[in-house]
PDB file of C-alpha atoms in Angstrom:
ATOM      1  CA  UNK I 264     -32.637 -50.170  61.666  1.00 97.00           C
ATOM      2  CA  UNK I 265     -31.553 -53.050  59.663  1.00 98.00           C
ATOM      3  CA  UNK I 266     -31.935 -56.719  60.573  1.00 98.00           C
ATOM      4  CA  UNK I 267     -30.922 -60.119  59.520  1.00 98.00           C
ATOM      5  CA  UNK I 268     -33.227 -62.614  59.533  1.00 98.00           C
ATOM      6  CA  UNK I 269     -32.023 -66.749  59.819  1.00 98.00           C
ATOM      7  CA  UNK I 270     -33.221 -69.749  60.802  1.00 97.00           C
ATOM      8  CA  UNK I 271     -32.532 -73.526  60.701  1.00 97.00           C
ATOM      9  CA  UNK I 272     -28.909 -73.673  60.199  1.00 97.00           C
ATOM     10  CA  UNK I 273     -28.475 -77.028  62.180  1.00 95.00           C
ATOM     11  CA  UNK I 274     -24.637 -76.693  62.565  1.00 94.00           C
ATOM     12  CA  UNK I 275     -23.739 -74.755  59.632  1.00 96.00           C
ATOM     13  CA  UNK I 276     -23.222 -71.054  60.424  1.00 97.00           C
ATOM     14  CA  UNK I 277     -20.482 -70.404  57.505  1.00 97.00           C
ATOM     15  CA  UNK I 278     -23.262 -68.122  55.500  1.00 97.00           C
ATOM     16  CA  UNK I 279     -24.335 -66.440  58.319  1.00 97.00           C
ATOM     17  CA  UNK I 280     -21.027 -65.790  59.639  1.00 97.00           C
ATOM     18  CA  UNK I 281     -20.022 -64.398  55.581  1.00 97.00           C
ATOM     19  CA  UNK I 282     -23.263 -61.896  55.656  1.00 97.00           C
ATOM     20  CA  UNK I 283     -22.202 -60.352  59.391  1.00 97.00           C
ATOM     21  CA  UNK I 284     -18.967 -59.700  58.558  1.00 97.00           C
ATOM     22  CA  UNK I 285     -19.967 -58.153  55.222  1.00 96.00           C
ATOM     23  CA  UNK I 286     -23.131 -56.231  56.054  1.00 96.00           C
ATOM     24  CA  UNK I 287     -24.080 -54.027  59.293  1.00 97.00           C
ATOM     25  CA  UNK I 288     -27.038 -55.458  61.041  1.00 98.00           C
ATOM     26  CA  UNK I 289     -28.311 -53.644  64.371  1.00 98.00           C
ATOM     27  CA  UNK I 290     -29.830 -56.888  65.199  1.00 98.00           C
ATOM     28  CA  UNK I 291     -29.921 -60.311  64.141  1.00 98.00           C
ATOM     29  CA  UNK I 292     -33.052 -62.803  64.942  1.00 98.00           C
ATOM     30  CA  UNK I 293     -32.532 -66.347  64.744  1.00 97.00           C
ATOM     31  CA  UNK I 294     -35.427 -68.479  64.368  1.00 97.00           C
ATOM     32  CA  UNK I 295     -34.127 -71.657  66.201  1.00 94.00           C
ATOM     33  CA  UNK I 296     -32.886 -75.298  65.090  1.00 94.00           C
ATOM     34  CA  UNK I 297     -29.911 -74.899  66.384  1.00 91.00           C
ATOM     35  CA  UNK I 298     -29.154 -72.935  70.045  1.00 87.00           C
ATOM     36  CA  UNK I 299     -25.600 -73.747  69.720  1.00 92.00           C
ATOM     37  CA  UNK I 300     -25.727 -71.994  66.526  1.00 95.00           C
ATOM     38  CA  UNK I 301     -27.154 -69.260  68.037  1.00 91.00           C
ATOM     39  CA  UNK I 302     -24.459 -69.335  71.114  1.00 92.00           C
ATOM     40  CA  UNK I 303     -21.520 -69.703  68.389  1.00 96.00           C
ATOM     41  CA  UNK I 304     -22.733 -66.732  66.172  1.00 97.00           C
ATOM     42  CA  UNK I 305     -22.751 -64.719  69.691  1.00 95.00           C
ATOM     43  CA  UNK I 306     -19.208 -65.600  70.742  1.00 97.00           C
ATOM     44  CA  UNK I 307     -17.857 -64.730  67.538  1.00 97.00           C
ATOM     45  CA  UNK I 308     -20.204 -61.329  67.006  1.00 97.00           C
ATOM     46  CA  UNK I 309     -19.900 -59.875  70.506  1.00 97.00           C
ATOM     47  CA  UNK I 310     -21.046 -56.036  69.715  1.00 96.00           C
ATOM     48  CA  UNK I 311     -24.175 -57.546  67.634  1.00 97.00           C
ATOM     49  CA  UNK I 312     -26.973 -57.482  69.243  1.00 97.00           C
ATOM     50  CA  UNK I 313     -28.582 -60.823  68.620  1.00 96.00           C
ATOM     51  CA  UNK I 314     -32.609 -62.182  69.462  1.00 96.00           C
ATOM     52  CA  UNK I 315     -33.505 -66.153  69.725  1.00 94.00           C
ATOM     53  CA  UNK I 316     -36.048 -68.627  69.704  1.00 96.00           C
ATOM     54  CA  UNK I 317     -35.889 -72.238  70.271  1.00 95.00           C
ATOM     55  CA  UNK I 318     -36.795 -74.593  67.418  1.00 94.00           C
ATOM     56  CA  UNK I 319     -38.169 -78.040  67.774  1.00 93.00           C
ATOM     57  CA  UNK I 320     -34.676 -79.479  67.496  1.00 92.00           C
ATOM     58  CA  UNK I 321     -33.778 -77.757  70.399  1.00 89.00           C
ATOM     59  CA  UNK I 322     -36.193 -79.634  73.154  1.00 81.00           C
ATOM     60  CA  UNK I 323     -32.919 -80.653  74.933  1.00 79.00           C
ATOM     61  CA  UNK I 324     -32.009 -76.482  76.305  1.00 77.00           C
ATOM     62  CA  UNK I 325     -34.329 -75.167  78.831  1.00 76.00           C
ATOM     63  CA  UNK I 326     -32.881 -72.086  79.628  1.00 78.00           C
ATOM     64  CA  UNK I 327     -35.294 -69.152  79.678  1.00 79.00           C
ATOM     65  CA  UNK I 328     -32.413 -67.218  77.556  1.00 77.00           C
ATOM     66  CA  UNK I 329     -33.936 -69.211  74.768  1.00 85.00           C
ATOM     67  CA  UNK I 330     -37.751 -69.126  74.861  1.00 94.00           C
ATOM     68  CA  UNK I 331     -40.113 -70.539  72.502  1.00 94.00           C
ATOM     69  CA  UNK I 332     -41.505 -67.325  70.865  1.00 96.00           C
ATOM     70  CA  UNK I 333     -40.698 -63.800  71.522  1.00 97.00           C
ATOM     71  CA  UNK I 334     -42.620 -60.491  71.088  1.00 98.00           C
ATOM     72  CA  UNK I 335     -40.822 -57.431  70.774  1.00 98.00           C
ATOM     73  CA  UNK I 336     -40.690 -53.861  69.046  1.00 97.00           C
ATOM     74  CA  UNK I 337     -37.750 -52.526  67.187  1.00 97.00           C
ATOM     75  CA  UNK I 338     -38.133 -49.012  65.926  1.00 97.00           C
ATOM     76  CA  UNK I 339     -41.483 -48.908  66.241  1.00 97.00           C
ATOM     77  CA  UNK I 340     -42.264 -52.158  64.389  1.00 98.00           C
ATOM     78  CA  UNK I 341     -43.790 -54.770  66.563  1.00 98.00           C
ATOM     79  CA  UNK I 342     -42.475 -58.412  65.519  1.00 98.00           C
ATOM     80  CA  UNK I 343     -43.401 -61.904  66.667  1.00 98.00           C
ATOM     81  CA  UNK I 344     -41.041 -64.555  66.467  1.00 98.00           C
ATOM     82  CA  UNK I 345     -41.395 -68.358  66.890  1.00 98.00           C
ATOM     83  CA  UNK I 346     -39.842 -71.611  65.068  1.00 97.00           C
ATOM     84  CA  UNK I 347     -43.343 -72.160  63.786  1.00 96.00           C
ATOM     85  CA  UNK I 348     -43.345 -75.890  64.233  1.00 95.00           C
ATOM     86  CA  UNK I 349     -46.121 -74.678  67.864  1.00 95.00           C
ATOM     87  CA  UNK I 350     -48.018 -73.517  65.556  1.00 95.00           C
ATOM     88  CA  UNK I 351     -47.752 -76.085  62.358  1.00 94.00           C
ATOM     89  CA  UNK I 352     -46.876 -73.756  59.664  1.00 95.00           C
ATOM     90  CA  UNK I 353     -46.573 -77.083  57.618  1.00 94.00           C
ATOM     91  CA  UNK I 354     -49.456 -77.146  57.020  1.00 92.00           C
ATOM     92  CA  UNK I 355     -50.906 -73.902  56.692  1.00 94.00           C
ATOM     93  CA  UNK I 356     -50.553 -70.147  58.292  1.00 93.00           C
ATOM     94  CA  UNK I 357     -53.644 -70.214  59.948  1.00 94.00           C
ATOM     95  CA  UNK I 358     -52.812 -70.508  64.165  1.00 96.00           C
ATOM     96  CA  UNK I 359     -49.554 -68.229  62.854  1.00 97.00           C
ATOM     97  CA  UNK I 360     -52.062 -65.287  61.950  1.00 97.00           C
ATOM     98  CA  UNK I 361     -54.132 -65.838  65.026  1.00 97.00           C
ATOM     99  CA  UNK I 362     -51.352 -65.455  67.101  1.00 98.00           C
ATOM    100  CA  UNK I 363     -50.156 -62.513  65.626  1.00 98.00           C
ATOM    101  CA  UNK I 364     -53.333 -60.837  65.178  1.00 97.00           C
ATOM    102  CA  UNK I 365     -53.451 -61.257  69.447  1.00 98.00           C
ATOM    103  CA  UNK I 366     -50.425 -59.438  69.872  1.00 98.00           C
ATOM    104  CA  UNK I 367     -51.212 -56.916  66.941  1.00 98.00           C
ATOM    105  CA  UNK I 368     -47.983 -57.763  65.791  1.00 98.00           C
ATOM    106  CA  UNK I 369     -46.668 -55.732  62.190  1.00 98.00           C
ATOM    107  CA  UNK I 370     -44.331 -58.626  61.657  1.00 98.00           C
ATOM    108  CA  UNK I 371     -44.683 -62.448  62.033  1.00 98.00           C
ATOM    109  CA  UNK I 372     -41.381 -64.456  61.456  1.00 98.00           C
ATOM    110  CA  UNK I 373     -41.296 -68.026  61.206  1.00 98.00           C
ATOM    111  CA  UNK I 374     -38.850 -71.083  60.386  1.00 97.00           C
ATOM    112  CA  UNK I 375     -39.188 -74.838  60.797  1.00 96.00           C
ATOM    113  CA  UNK I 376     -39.757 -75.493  56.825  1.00 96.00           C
ATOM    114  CA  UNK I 377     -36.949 -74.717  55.410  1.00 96.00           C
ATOM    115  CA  UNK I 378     -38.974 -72.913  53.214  1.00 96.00           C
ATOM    116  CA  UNK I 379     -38.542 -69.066  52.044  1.00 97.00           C
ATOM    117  CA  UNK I 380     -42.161 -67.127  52.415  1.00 97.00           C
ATOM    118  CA  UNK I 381     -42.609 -63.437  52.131  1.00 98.00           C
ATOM    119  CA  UNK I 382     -46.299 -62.671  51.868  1.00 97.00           C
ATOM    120  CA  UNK I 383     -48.692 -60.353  53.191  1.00 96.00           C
ATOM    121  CA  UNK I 384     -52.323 -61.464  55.330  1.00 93.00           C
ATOM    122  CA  UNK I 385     -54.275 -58.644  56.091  1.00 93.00           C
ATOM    123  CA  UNK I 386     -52.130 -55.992  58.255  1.00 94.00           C
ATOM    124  CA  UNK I 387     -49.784 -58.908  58.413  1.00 97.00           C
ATOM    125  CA  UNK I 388     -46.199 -59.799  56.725  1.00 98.00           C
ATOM    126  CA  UNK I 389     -44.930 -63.412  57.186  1.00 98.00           C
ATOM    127  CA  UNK I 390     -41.682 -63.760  56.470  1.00 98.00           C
ATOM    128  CA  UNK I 391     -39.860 -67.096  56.722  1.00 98.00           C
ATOM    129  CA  UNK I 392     -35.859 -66.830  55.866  1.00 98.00           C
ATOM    130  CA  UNK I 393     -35.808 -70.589  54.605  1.00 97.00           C
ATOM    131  CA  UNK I 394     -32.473 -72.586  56.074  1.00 96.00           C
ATOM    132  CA  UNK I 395     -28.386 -72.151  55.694  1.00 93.00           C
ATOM    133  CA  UNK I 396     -28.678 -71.266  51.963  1.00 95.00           C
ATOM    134  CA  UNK I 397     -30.897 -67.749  52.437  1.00 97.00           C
ATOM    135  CA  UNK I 398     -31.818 -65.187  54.741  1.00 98.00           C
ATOM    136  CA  UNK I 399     -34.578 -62.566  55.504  1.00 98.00           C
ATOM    137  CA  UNK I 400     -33.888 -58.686  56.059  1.00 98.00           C
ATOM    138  CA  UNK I 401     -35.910 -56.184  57.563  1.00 98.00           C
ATOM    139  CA  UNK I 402     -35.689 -51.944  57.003  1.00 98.00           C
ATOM    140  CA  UNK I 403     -37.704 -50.503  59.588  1.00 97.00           C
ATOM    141  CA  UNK I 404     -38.217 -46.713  59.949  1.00 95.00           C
ATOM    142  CA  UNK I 405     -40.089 -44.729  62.409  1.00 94.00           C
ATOM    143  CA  UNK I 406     -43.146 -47.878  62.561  1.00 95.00           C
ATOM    144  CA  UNK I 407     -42.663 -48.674  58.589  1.00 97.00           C
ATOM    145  CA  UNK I 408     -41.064 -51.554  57.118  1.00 98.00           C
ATOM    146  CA  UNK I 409     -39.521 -53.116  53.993  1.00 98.00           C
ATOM    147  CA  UNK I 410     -38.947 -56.820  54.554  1.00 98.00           C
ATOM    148  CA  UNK I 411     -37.126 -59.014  51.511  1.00 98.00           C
ATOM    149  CA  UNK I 412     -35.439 -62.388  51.229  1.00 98.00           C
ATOM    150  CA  UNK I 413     -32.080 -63.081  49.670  1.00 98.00           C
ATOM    151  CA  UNK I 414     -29.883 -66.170  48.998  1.00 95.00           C
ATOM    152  CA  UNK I 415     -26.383 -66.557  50.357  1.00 89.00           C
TER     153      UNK I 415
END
């Protein structure tokens, strides 16, 4: 399975738009900070199969389509997905790994600081996508995993 990784494009979905229609994704996992975003990308990209989470500049949308975090498996790689801002990844990574070493969780993606991150803690890979300009992809294969970041 391949996946797109984005987050924080607060209005501006022209890049991620560019990468769908160039690339096949089997899903695509935005990381909030901006639901309508989200909601465009998904009228435009029917067939794709699309996962959300609710950043901090989304307080205003309460629908449970859109929670805060999400924990899910895709091909046998279990991935936890939040903004980050919950668990202040501006400062450090530290409530981020807790939470992920709860849910035993392969994968921890986060957004909020517009930052890219790829790095490894423990049995852990953090991966933050950065904003608009770049993006995050994950190959997963029967449980294994290559994860990289690219700019648009």
């Amino acid at each position: 399975m391949k996946i797109l990784v984005i987050s924080d494009t607060h209005g501006y979905i022209n890049n991620a738009i560019t990468i769908l229609e160039k690339e096949k994704f089997d899903y695509c996992i935005h990381l909030g900070d901006m639901i309508a975003d989200c909601e465009d990308l998904e009228s435009i990209f029917p067939r794709q199969k699309f996962v959300f989470v609710k950043g901090n500049n989304d307080f205003w949308n309460r629908s449970p389509a859109y929670p805060d975090e999400r924990f899910f498996t895709i091909d046998g790689v279990k991935i936890f997905a939040c903004h980050g801002h919950r668990f202040h990844v501006k400062s450090d990574h530290y409530a981020l790994y807790a939470k992920a070493k709860e849910l035993e969780a392969d994968i921890a993606l986060f957004g909020h600081t517009h930052s890219k991150c790829l790095k490894k803690e423990g049995d852990i890979t953090f991966m933050n996508p950065g904003s608009k300009l770049s993006y995050g992809v994950i190959v997963t294969q029967n449980g294994n995993f290559d994860a990289s970041l690219h700019e648009f």
